[in-house]
Amino acid sequence: MERNKNLARVLFQFEKTSLIIIALIFLGNVLVNLLVSILVESLTFSFFITQFVSNLLLFTFIYIMSTGINQMINVIPFLVSLNVPRSRLAKSITVNGLKRVSFVTVFFFLIKIILNKAAYYSMPIILGMDLSTGSLIEDLLLALIVFLVLSLAYSFIIFLGLVGGKYGWEYLLGIIFIALGTVFFLIRSLILLFAFGWRSSVWLLLLIVLFAGLSILNYRLIRNYEYKY
Amino acid sequence: MARFLQMKKVKYLFLILTTAYMALSINYFIHTVMTVGMDPFNNITAAMFQAEHRFVLKAEEETNLHLLLKTEIGQGFLEINLMGEDGKEVFDYRTTSGDFINEVIPVDKGSYIFTINRDVIDYKETLRLYFDKRYIIRQGMGEEQISSNSNI
């Protein structure tokens, strides 16, 4: 238990700087948007709320991605060089990612609940759900989707780094091509999903399967990690 | 397995295959999405309709229509109807108050008359109708204004 806590502390030390930089950029952005909404008469307060929520989404996504990149570039090689047991490290990397994603998801859920109470702010229709109804089931479903998308992004970025480090840049580039190519092939379905929520249960299942698969692969790759530096 | 994956020939073969996959996907994207056009938000939206509006949807093969509608109506009604050539109703909807529907309407090969009839005052609505332009052609029928209440 104590070792796990120490590992978590080391992981946080590595991401502290990037977290501060991202938070500062986010705050600067929010401040500029606030000033614009106050100084420009034609813009309403709902403009600021829209900008705030979209910036928050963007920067939390950047934070989760940067955490993943940080872990695969700095944390894993550093802790492997200190002979930390690989299975414990693998578990810590996955659990810490899940903790951060859970925190972000709860944060979003709370913001959504607050926005539900703000009657003047009308929310868009995404994934075939009318977000302005304030239905708890839809809010929970949205939170689950945010959680799965962020977890998948985190797992994918770590997977990319581990495969690239172990097997070479050709595989890293190849996996990026496969991912981008699949998005191009599925663009119509993705837009229908975003606008109408078409086959959302299938996509949800796919996200769960991909996330579980990548987590297992990451665990195995970290367990067999070879220190090359 | 690890030794096999680290062989140079295997690495480059993997890279060539994935590059070809990527190129094919870009080709698919350009020819079936970009040239046809598919933005569902602009396919058909509420702002395009006043009073009664009819058009023909000619389906060249079995496909789906995606209809999403959110309405807040102060006074009046909104009707949406999809009828086959033989006069058979495929979809019929009428609302006089706030409502939200998200329907997938399967259509067979053939022609259909799509009617939107709006006679509403003090409204806020979102309408998205999406159909795959590869399989469905939209043809106008002329518009008939039946009401002066519409405040578009």
XYZ file of N, CA and C in Angstrom, chain A:
687
model
N 0.837 -1.205 0.000
C 0.000 0.000 0.000
C 0.882 1.270 0.000
N 1.893 1.241 0.898
C 2.806 2.385 1.013
C 3.582 2.579 -0.294
N 3.994 1.422 -0.904
C 4.742 1.492 -2.167
C 3.871 2.090 -3.267
N 2.591 1.673 -3.272
C 1.669 2.213 -4.277
C 1.551 3.720 -4.124
N 1.482 4.184 -2.874
C 1.374 5.626 -2.616
C 2.619 6.347 -3.123
N 3.800 5.734 -2.865
C 5.047 6.339 -3.327
C 5.086 6.438 -4.844
N 4.611 5.371 -5.488
C 4.578 5.367 -6.959
C 3.683 6.480 -7.469
N 2.511 6.614 -6.829
C 1.564 7.659 -7.240
C 2.188 9.036 -7.060
N 2.967 9.200 -5.965
C 3.627 10.481 -5.706
C 4.642 10.790 -6.826
N 5.421 9.772 -7.219
C 6.410 9.964 -8.296
C 5.701 10.337 -9.597
N 4.599 9.622 -9.881
C 3.856 9.901 -11.120
C 3.368 11.351 -11.128
N 2.910 11.829 -9.942
C 2.394 13.196 -9.880
C 3.520 14.220 -10.044
N 4.723 13.932 -9.475
C 5.859 14.844 -9.618
C 6.161 15.101 -11.083
N 6.057 14.039 -11.896
C 6.371 14.170 -13.316
C 5.344 15.005 -14.061
N 4.069 14.918 -13.644
C 3.053 15.627 -14.422
C 2.730 17.006 -13.863
N 3.351 17.347 -12.696
C 3.033 18.605 -12.023
C 3.281 19.812 -12.935
N 4.457 19.822 -13.588
C 4.812 20.975 -14.426
C 3.836 21.143 -15.582
N 3.544 20.018 -16.261
C 2.636 20.135 -17.414
C 1.246 20.555 -16.951
N 0.839 20.094 -15.763
C -0.478 20.467 -15.230
C -0.544 21.975 -14.971
N 0.551 22.518 -14.395
C 0.577 23.958 -14.115
C 0.519 24.760 -15.416
N 1.310 24.329 -16.425
C 1.324 25.052 -17.708
C -0.073 25.026 -18.347
N -0.693 23.836 -18.369
C -2.024 23.710 -18.995
C -3.035 24.566 -18.233
N -2.958 24.545 -16.890
C -3.911 25.319 -16.073
C -3.754 26.815 -16.339
N -2.481 27.269 -16.469
C -2.238 28.699 -16.723
C -2.800 29.124 -18.079
N -2.547 28.290 -19.113
C -3.071 28.622 -20.452
C -4.599 28.651 -20.406
N -5.187 27.671 -19.711
C -6.647 27.605 -19.617
C -7.208 28.857 -18.924
N -6.581 29.226 -17.802
C -7.053 30.397 -17.057
C -6.938 31.675 -17.894
N -5.799 31.803 -18.629
C -5.608 32.957 -19.505
C -6.705 33.036 -20.559
N -6.999 31.872 -21.136
C -8.043 31.770 -22.156
C -9.408 32.173 -21.602
N -9.723 31.674 -20.409
C -11.013 31.968 -19.769
C -11.114 33.473 -19.469
N -9.996 34.037 -18.993
C -9.966 35.466 -18.646
C -10.230 36.323 -19.887
N -9.565 35.962 -21.007
C -9.764 36.717 -22.254
C -11.229 36.619 -22.698
N -11.785 35.402 -22.624
C -13.194 35.209 -23.019
C -14.133 36.013 -22.139
N -13.815 36.068 -20.848
C -14.656 36.815 -19.906
C -14.625 38.309 -20.243
N -13.394 38.803 -20.504
C -13.249 40.223 -20.855
C -14.001 40.552 -22.145
N -13.860 39.637 -23.146
C -14.546 39.857 -24.424
C -16.054 39.909 -24.213
N -16.582 38.963 -23.399
C -18.046 38.929 -23.201
C -18.529 40.143 -22.409
N -17.634 40.742 -21.573
C -18.035 41.940 -20.826
C -17.937 43.189 -21.714
N -16.824 43.279 -22.489
C -16.564 44.505 -23.250
C -17.362 44.612 -24.556
N -17.613 43.453 -25.192
C -18.367 43.512 -26.458
C -19.856 43.399 -26.127
N -20.585 44.431 -26.485
C -21.991 44.519 -26.074
C -22.862 43.437 -26.695
N -22.544 43.079 -27.962
C -23.408 42.126 -28.659
C -23.296 40.705 -28.100
N -22.221 40.427 -27.337
C -22.035 39.062 -26.829
C -22.685 38.908 -25.459
N -23.369 37.812 -25.267
C -24.076 37.591 -23.998
C -23.222 36.716 -23.070
N -23.745 36.527 -21.858
C -23.018 35.710 -20.883
C -22.999 34.236 -21.316
N -24.036 33.838 -22.069
C -24.069 32.433 -22.523
C -22.911 32.142 -23.482
N -22.434 33.205 -24.190
C -21.252 33.054 -25.052
C -20.052 32.629 -24.202
N -19.908 33.310 -23.050
C -18.788 32.994 -22.153
C -18.903 31.555 -21.624
N -20.122 31.159 -21.248
C -20.327 29.799 -20.723
C -19.966 28.766 -21.796
N -20.409 29.026 -23.040
C -20.102 28.094 -24.137
C -18.592 27.974 -24.322
N -17.911 29.139 -24.325
C -16.458 29.139 -24.496
C -15.782 28.417 -23.330
N -16.285 28.675 -22.114
C -15.699 28.081 -20.914
C -15.792 26.555 -20.969
N -16.989 26.056 -21.287
C -17.188 24.597 -21.313
C -16.370 23.965 -22.432
N -16.353 24.596 -23.629
C -15.595 23.988 -24.728
C -14.092 24.034 -24.447
N -13.622 25.138 -23.820
C -12.197 25.204 -23.451
C -11.844 24.164 -22.404
N -12.754 23.994 -21.464
C -12.533 23.011 -20.394
C -12.408 21.602 -20.991
N -13.308 21.312 -21.938
C -13.264 19.999 -22.604
C -11.932 19.808 -23.308
N -11.525 20.849 -24.056
C -10.289 20.769 -24.835
C -9.072 20.592 -23.922
N -9.015 21.428 -22.855
C -7.814 21.399 -22.018
C -7.742 20.146 -21.140
N -8.882 19.608 -20.720
C -8.825 18.356 -19.949
C -8.360 17.221 -20.855
N -8.796 17.269 -22.120
C -8.345 16.258 -23.070
C -6.830 16.378 -23.260
N -6.347 17.624 -23.408
C -4.897 17.846 -23.566
C -4.159 17.350 -22.313
N -4.757 17.615 -21.132
C -4.123 17.189 -19.876
C -3.986 15.665 -19.817
N -5.072 14.962 -20.162
C -5.036 13.492 -20.118
C -4.008 12.965 -21.120
N -3.972 13.569 -22.316
C -3.005 13.130 -23.334
C -1.583 13.408 -22.855
N -1.359 14.596 -22.281
C 0.001 14.944 -21.831
C 0.430 14.034 -20.678
N -0.544 13.644 -19.824
C -0.208 12.705 -18.739
C 0.267 11.381 -19.332
N -0.472 10.911 -20.348
C -0.088 9.654 -21.004
C 1.302 9.745 -21.619
N 1.557 10.855 -22.337
C 2.865 11.034 -22.999
C 3.975 11.100 -21.952
N 3.709 11.858 -20.887
C 4.669 12.003 -19.802
C 5.026 10.645 -19.185
N 4.007 9.833 -18.977
C 4.240 8.535 -18.329
C 5.073 7.625 -19.210
N 4.759 7.631 -20.528
C 5.511 6.688 -21.375
C 6.926 7.190 -21.661
N 7.129 8.535 -21.693
C 8.472 9.045 -22.013
C 9.366 9.083 -20.767
N 8.806 9.579 -19.656
C 9.639 9.788 -18.462
C 9.455 8.752 -17.365
N 8.195 8.545 -16.979
C 7.938 7.761 -15.767
C 8.346 6.297 -15.909
N 7.885 5.658 -17.006
C 8.161 4.216 -17.128
C 9.672 3.939 -17.191
N 10.434 4.622 -18.089
C 11.881 4.361 -18.106
C 12.549 4.655 -16.759
N 12.128 5.757 -16.099
C 12.735 6.145 -14.820
C 12.485 5.086 -13.753
N 11.247 4.653 -13.618
C 10.926 3.690 -12.569
C 11.461 2.298 -12.893
N 11.544 1.955 -14.185
C 12.136 0.669 -14.559
C 13.628 0.687 -14.207
N 14.291 1.850 -14.440
C 15.721 1.956 -14.113
C 15.960 1.841 -12.600
N 14.917 2.144 -11.808
C 15.035 2.006 -10.344
C 14.606 0.625 -9.859
N 14.386 -0.283 -10.829
C 13.986 -1.661 -10.526
C 12.674 -1.785 -9.756
N 11.749 -0.904 -10.055
C 10.400 -1.059 -9.481
C 9.776 -2.297 -10.127
N 9.131 -3.176 -9.323
C 8.517 -4.367 -9.946
C 7.585 -3.979 -11.092
N 7.793 -4.648 -12.266
C 7.072 -4.244 -13.484
C 5.555 -4.383 -13.328
N 5.129 -5.488 -12.674
C 3.679 -5.698 -12.581
C 3.031 -4.605 -11.728
N 3.745 -4.186 -10.680
C 3.234 -3.098 -9.825
C 3.192 -1.780 -10.615
N 4.250 -1.558 -11.417
C 4.312 -0.337 -12.231
C 3.175 -0.319 -13.261
N 2.972 -1.480 -13.904
C 1.920 -1.579 -14.919
C 0.565 -1.256 -14.310
N 0.324 -1.824 -13.114
C -0.951 -1.602 -12.432
C -1.095 -0.116 -12.070
N 0.011 0.466 -11.569
C -0.023 1.878 -11.156
C -0.330 2.803 -12.327
N 0.314 2.522 -13.488
C 0.099 3.376 -14.670
C -1.384 3.349 -15.053
N -1.973 2.146 -15.081
C -3.388 2.023 -15.468
C -4.287 2.692 -14.430
N -4.049 2.351 -13.138
C -4.923 2.861 -12.071
C -4.829 4.392 -11.971
N -3.599 4.923 -12.085
C -3.449 6.380 -11.986
C -4.150 7.103 -13.135
N -4.055 6.520 -14.324
C -4.771 7.096 -15.463
C -6.268 7.096 -15.195
N -6.769 5.957 -14.697
C -8.209 5.850 -14.420
C -8.642 6.845 -13.345
N -7.769 7.049 -12.348
C -8.088 8.010 -11.274
C -8.254 9.407 -11.852
N -7.302 9.810 -12.706
C -7.356 11.149 -13.288
C -8.592 11.314 -14.184
N -8.834 10.276 -14.998
C -10.003 10.336 -15.885
C -11.293 10.389 -15.056
N -11.345 9.629 -13.959
C -12.542 9.635 -13.092
C -12.750 11.021 -12.495
N -11.653 11.631 -12.055
C -11.734 12.967 -11.463
C -12.309 13.963 -12.475
N -11.748 13.911 -13.693
C -12.210 14.821 -14.757
C -13.688 14.567 -15.069
N -14.081 13.275 -15.113
C -15.474 12.926 -15.427
C -16.424 13.469 -14.369
N -16.053 13.298 -13.081
C -16.901 13.793 -11.983
C -17.030 15.319 -12.089
N -15.909 15.967 -12.418
C -15.884 17.417 -12.582
C -16.874 17.856 -13.671
N -16.828 17.138 -14.808
C -17.743 17.444 -15.906
C -19.192 17.207 -15.512
N -19.402 16.121 -14.807
C -20.757 15.780 -14.365
C -21.314 16.910 -13.494
N -20.471 17.417 -12.590
C -20.907 18.504 -11.704
C -21.219 19.771 -12.503
N -20.342 20.079 -13.487
C -20.588 21.265 -14.328
C -21.905 21.116 -15.088
N -22.153 19.905 -15.579
C -23.402 19.650 -16.325
C -24.605 19.854 -15.392
N -24.498 19.391 -14.154
C -25.598 19.541 -13.171
C -25.834 21.042 -12.894
N -24.714 21.802 -12.749
C -24.843 23.247 -12.494
C -25.517 23.929 -13.690
N -25.079 23.547 -14.925
C -25.657 24.158 -16.126
C -27.138 23.800 -16.280
N -27.515 22.592 -15.794
C -28.940 22.213 -15.841
C -29.779 23.198 -15.045
N -29.208 23.671 -13.934
C -29.952 24.597 -13.058
C -30.028 26.003 -13.670
N -29.008 26.331 -14.527
C -28.998 27.663 -15.139
C -29.952 27.673 -16.326
N -31.160 28.107 -16.096
C -32.223 27.988 -17.112
C -31.937 28.834 -18.347
N -31.186 29.925 -18.191
C -30.951 30.826 -19.324
C -29.993 30.248 -20.353
N -29.298 29.204 -19.970
C -28.303 28.661 -20.882
C -28.850 27.416 -21.578
N -29.028 27.510 -22.911
C -29.578 26.342 -23.619
C -28.432 25.506 -24.166
N -28.544 24.205 -23.937
C -27.460 23.321 -24.343
C -27.773 22.631 -25.669
N -26.744 22.199 -26.376
C -26.986 21.626 -27.707
C -27.549 20.205 -27.645
N -27.920 19.710 -28.818
C -28.338 18.309 -28.936
C -27.147 17.558 -29.513
N -26.550 16.699 -28.709
C -25.461 15.884 -29.251
C -25.719 14.420 -28.919
N -25.213 13.544 -29.757
C -25.403 12.097 -29.616
C -26.888 11.741 -29.528
N -27.720 12.534 -30.186
C -29.162 12.270 -30.188
C -29.830 12.558 -28.864
N -29.101 13.212 -27.946
C -29.667 13.511 -26.621
C -29.861 15.021 -26.496
N -31.007 15.404 -25.974
C -31.257 16.809 -25.727
C -30.689 17.146 -24.350
N -29.535 17.790 -24.321
C -28.827 17.998 -23.051
C -29.532 18.987 -22.130
N -30.445 19.779 -22.706
C -31.091 20.785 -21.857
C -32.245 20.229 -21.022
N -32.597 18.934 -21.218
C -33.709 18.382 -20.428
C -33.320 18.183 -18.966
N -32.023 17.958 -18.713
C -31.553 17.767 -17.338
C -31.908 16.399 -16.783
N -32.125 15.427 -17.679
C -32.443 14.067 -17.220
C -31.193 13.429 -16.611
N -31.361 12.859 -15.411
C -30.220 12.288 -14.693
C -29.622 11.106 -15.461
N -30.493 10.289 -16.069
C -30.012 9.112 -16.815
C -29.144 9.566 -17.990
N -29.595 10.610 -18.700
C -28.812 11.109 -19.841
C -27.497 11.727 -19.372
N -27.540 12.406 -18.216
C -26.305 12.988 -17.674
C -25.302 11.893 -17.313
N -25.828 10.809 -16.717
C -24.951 9.689 -16.338
C -24.378 9.011 -17.581
N -25.217 8.882 -18.610
C -24.764 8.276 -19.868
C -23.666 9.132 -20.500
N -23.863 10.444 -20.457
C -22.874 11.374 -20.998
C -21.557 11.263 -20.222
N -21.668 11.162 -18.893
C -20.475 11.009 -18.045
C -19.740 9.723 -18.403
N -20.502 8.640 -18.627
C -19.887 7.354 -19.005
C -19.142 7.492 -20.330
N -19.757 8.208 -21.279
C -19.115 8.390 -22.592
C -17.831 9.209 -22.445
N -17.898 10.301 -21.658
C -16.688 11.128 -21.430
C -15.593 10.262 -20.799
N -15.982 9.460 -19.793
C -15.024 8.592 -19.100
C -14.361 7.620 -20.082
N -15.186 6.979 -20.918
C -14.642 5.976 -21.842
C -13.761 6.612 -22.915
N -14.179 7.772 -23.438
C -13.385 8.422 -24.493
C -12.028 8.854 -23.940
N -12.039 9.468 -22.736
C -10.773 9.929 -22.146
C -9.880 8.738 -21.777
N -10.483 7.682 -21.211
C -9.693 6.493 -20.840
C -9.064 5.865 -22.070
N -9.860 5.817 -23.147
C -9.348 5.220 -24.378
C -8.203 6.059 -24.943
N -8.362 7.391 -24.904
C -7.307 8.279 -25.412
C -6.024 8.073 -24.602
N -6.170 7.976 -23.277
C -5.020 7.775 -22.387
C -4.330 6.425 -22.678
N -5.145 5.364 -22.769
C -4.585 4.031 -23.028
C -3.921 3.987 -24.397
N -4.550 4.635 -25.380
C -4.029 4.587 -26.740
C -2.675 5.285 -26.837
N -2.555 6.426 -26.161
C -1.299 7.179 -26.251
C -0.165 6.390 -25.568
N -0.494 5.718 -24.448
C 0.531 4.904 -23.781
C 0.888 3.696 -24.650
N -0.130 3.097 -25.260
C 0.100 1.948 -26.146
C 1.026 2.338 -27.305
N 0.748 3.514 -27.903
C 1.579 3.994 -29.012
C 3.034 4.125 -28.585
N 3.241 4.762 -27.432
C 4.596 4.984 -26.934
C 5.319 3.672 -26.657
N 4.593 2.732 -26.031
C 5.224 1.457 -25.680
C 5.576 0.644 -26.912
N 4.662 0.609 -27.882
C 4.922 -0.144 -29.121
C 6.068 0.508 -29.886
N 6.021 1.864 -29.967
C 7.086 2.584 -30.672
C 8.443 2.344 -30.023
N 8.456 2.370 -28.697
C 9.712 2.169 -27.968
C 10.247 0.762 -28.117
N 9.349 -0.212 -28.128
C 9.808 -1.605 -28.155
C 10.097 -2.112 -29.570
N 9.186 -1.818 -30.515
C 9.301 -2.422 -31.849
C 9.793 -1.450 -32.926
N 9.813 -0.155 -32.649
C 10.337 0.783 -33.655
C 9.297 1.746 -34.180
N 9.784 2.849 -34.789
C 8.907 3.919 -35.261
C 7.970 3.470 -36.364
N 8.378 2.412 -37.102
C 7.538 1.941 -38.212
C 6.178 1.481 -37.685
N 6.186 0.799 -36.535
C 4.925 0.316 -35.963
C 4.103 1.482 -35.406
N 4.820 2.424 -34.808
C 4.126 3.601 -34.252
C 3.367 4.338 -35.360
N 4.095 4.577 -36.473
C 3.482 5.282 -37.603
C 2.354 4.450 -38.208
N 2.590 3.152 -38.317
C 1.596 2.232 -38.877
C 0.303 2.250 -38.074
N 0.430 2.244 -36.745
C -0.776 2.247 -35.885
C -1.520 3.577 -36.027
N -0.761 4.680 -36.134
C -1.420 5.981 -36.345
C -2.175 5.969 -37.685
N -1.548 5.393 -38.727
C -2.211 5.305 -40.039
C -3.481 4.465 -39.945
N -3.402 3.341 -39.212
C -4.582 2.477 -39.086
C -5.711 3.244 -38.378
N -5.350 3.952 -37.295
C -6.369 4.684 -36.529
C -7.003 5.784 -37.388
N -6.150 6.567 -38.089
C -6.680 7.653 -38.929
C -7.509 7.102 -40.088
N -6.999 6.034 -40.702
C -7.710 5.406 -41.829
C -9.078 4.912 -41.393
N -9.146 4.300 -40.198
C -10.432 3.805 -39.697
C -11.400 4.964 -39.466
N -10.870 6.079 -38.959
C -11.732 7.257 -38.754
C -12.268 7.751 -40.102
N -11.401 7.779 -41.137
C -11.852 8.211 -42.469
C -12.927 7.272 -43.018
N -12.718 5.955 -42.839
C -13.706 4.992 -43.338
C -15.034 5.118 -42.589
N -14.951 5.450 -41.302
C -16.169 5.480 -40.478
C -16.716 6.890 -40.267
N -16.244 7.856 -41.057
C -16.610 9.262 -40.800
C -18.120 9.480 -40.870
N -18.785 8.817 -41.826
C -20.227 8.981 -41.978
C -20.945 8.486 -40.723
N -20.556 7.302 -40.254
C -21.173 6.741 -39.045
C -20.879 7.614 -37.832
N -19.649 8.162 -37.796
C -19.272 9.009 -36.650
C -20.107 10.284 -36.604
N -20.333 10.888 -37.788
C -21.131 12.120 -37.811
C -22.588 11.803 -37.463
N -23.088 10.665 -37.985
C -24.458 10.270 -37.626
C -24.559 9.985 -36.127
N -23.511 9.419 -35.584
C -23.493 9.161 -34.131
C -23.541 10.487 -33.369
N -22.721 11.429 -33.786
C -22.649 12.718 -33.081
C -23.952 13.509 -33.219
N -24.551 13.498 -34.426
C -25.750 14.311 -34.646
C -27.030 13.629 -34.176
N -27.123 12.297 -34.396
C -28.383 11.601 -34.111
C -28.248 10.507 -33.042
N -27.047 10.230 -32.598
C -26.855 9.135 -31.638
C -27.101 7.783 -32.278
N -26.881 7.705 -33.602
C -27.176 6.485 -34.355
C -26.238 5.338 -33.921
N -26.826 4.204 -33.556
C -26.098 3.015 -33.090
C -25.173 3.338 -31.920
N -25.638 4.178 -31.020
C -24.774 4.599 -29.909
C -24.412 3.430 -28.993
N -25.328 2.449 -28.854
C -25.015 1.310 -27.970
C -23.867 0.480 -28.549
N -23.846 0.353 -29.897
C -22.753 -0.418 -30.540
C -21.421 0.306 -30.319
N -21.454 1.637 -30.484
C -20.229 2.433 -30.298
C -19.753 2.365 -28.851
N -20.721 2.376 -27.932
C -20.381 2.303 -26.507
C -19.679 0.977 -26.199
N -20.247 -0.095 -26.765
C -19.662 -1.427 -26.566
C -18.253 -1.486 -27.166
N -18.115 -0.877 -28.346
C -16.815 -0.847 -29.025
C -15.782 -0.109 -28.173
N -16.201 1.020 -27.576
C -15.298 1.795 -26.711
C -14.845 0.938 -25.523
N -15.814 0.223 -24.914
C -15.476 -0.606 -23.743
C -14.495 -1.703 -24.139
N -14.789 -2.369 -25.272
C -13.918 -3.468 -25.722
C -12.519 -2.942 -26.044
N -12.446 -1.806 -26.774
C -11.143 -1.233 -27.138
C -10.349 -0.827 -25.897
N -11.055 -0.213 -24.948
C -10.379 0.235 -23.727
C -9.842 -0.971 -22.942
N -10.679 -2.012 -22.795
C -10.242 -3.210 -22.057
C -9.053 -3.854 -22.773
N -9.159 -3.978 -24.107
C -8.088 -4.595 -24.896
C -6.779 -3.837 -24.772
N -6.850 -2.512 -24.904
C -5.630 -1.700 -24.817
C -5.031 -1.743 -23.416
N -5.888 -1.772 -22.391
C -5.370 -1.843 -21.011
C -4.592 -3.141 -20.791
N -5.163 -4.252 -21.305
C -4.476 -5.550 -21.156
C -3.145 -5.532 -21.917
N -3.177 -4.994 -23.150
C -1.944 -4.924 -23.952
C -0.887 -4.054 -23.257
N -1.334 -2.909 -22.711
C -0.397 -2.016 -22.013
C 0.223 -2.715 -20.814
N -0.605 -3.443 -20.069
C -0.116 -4.175 -18.885
C 0.991 -5.155 -19.296
N 0.724 -5.882 -20.379
C 1.715 -6.865 -20.849
C 2.985 -6.188 -21.350
N 2.803 -5.070 -22.087
C 3.970 -4.367 -22.636
C 4.836 -3.775 -21.521
N 4.202 -3.254 -20.469
C 4.995 -2.681 -19.365
C 5.695 -3.811 -18.596
N 4.998 -4.934 -18.436
C 5.619 -6.070 -17.725
C 6.856 -6.579 -18.458
N 6.812 -6.505 -19.798
C 7.968 -6.982 -20.590
C 8.844 -5.823 -21.067
N 8.744 -4.682 -20.402
C 9.475 -3.488 -20.852
C 10.983 -3.701 -20.726
N 11.719 -3.313 -21.777
C 13.185 -3.427 -21.727
C 13.778 -2.025 -21.672
N 14.639 -1.809 -20.699
C 15.264 -0.488 -20.536
C 16.360 -0.314 -21.576
N 16.239 0.729 -22.419
C 17.187 0.876 -23.542
C 18.110 2.072 -23.394
N 17.952 2.859 -22.341
C 18.663 4.148 -22.300
C 19.985 4.085 -21.536
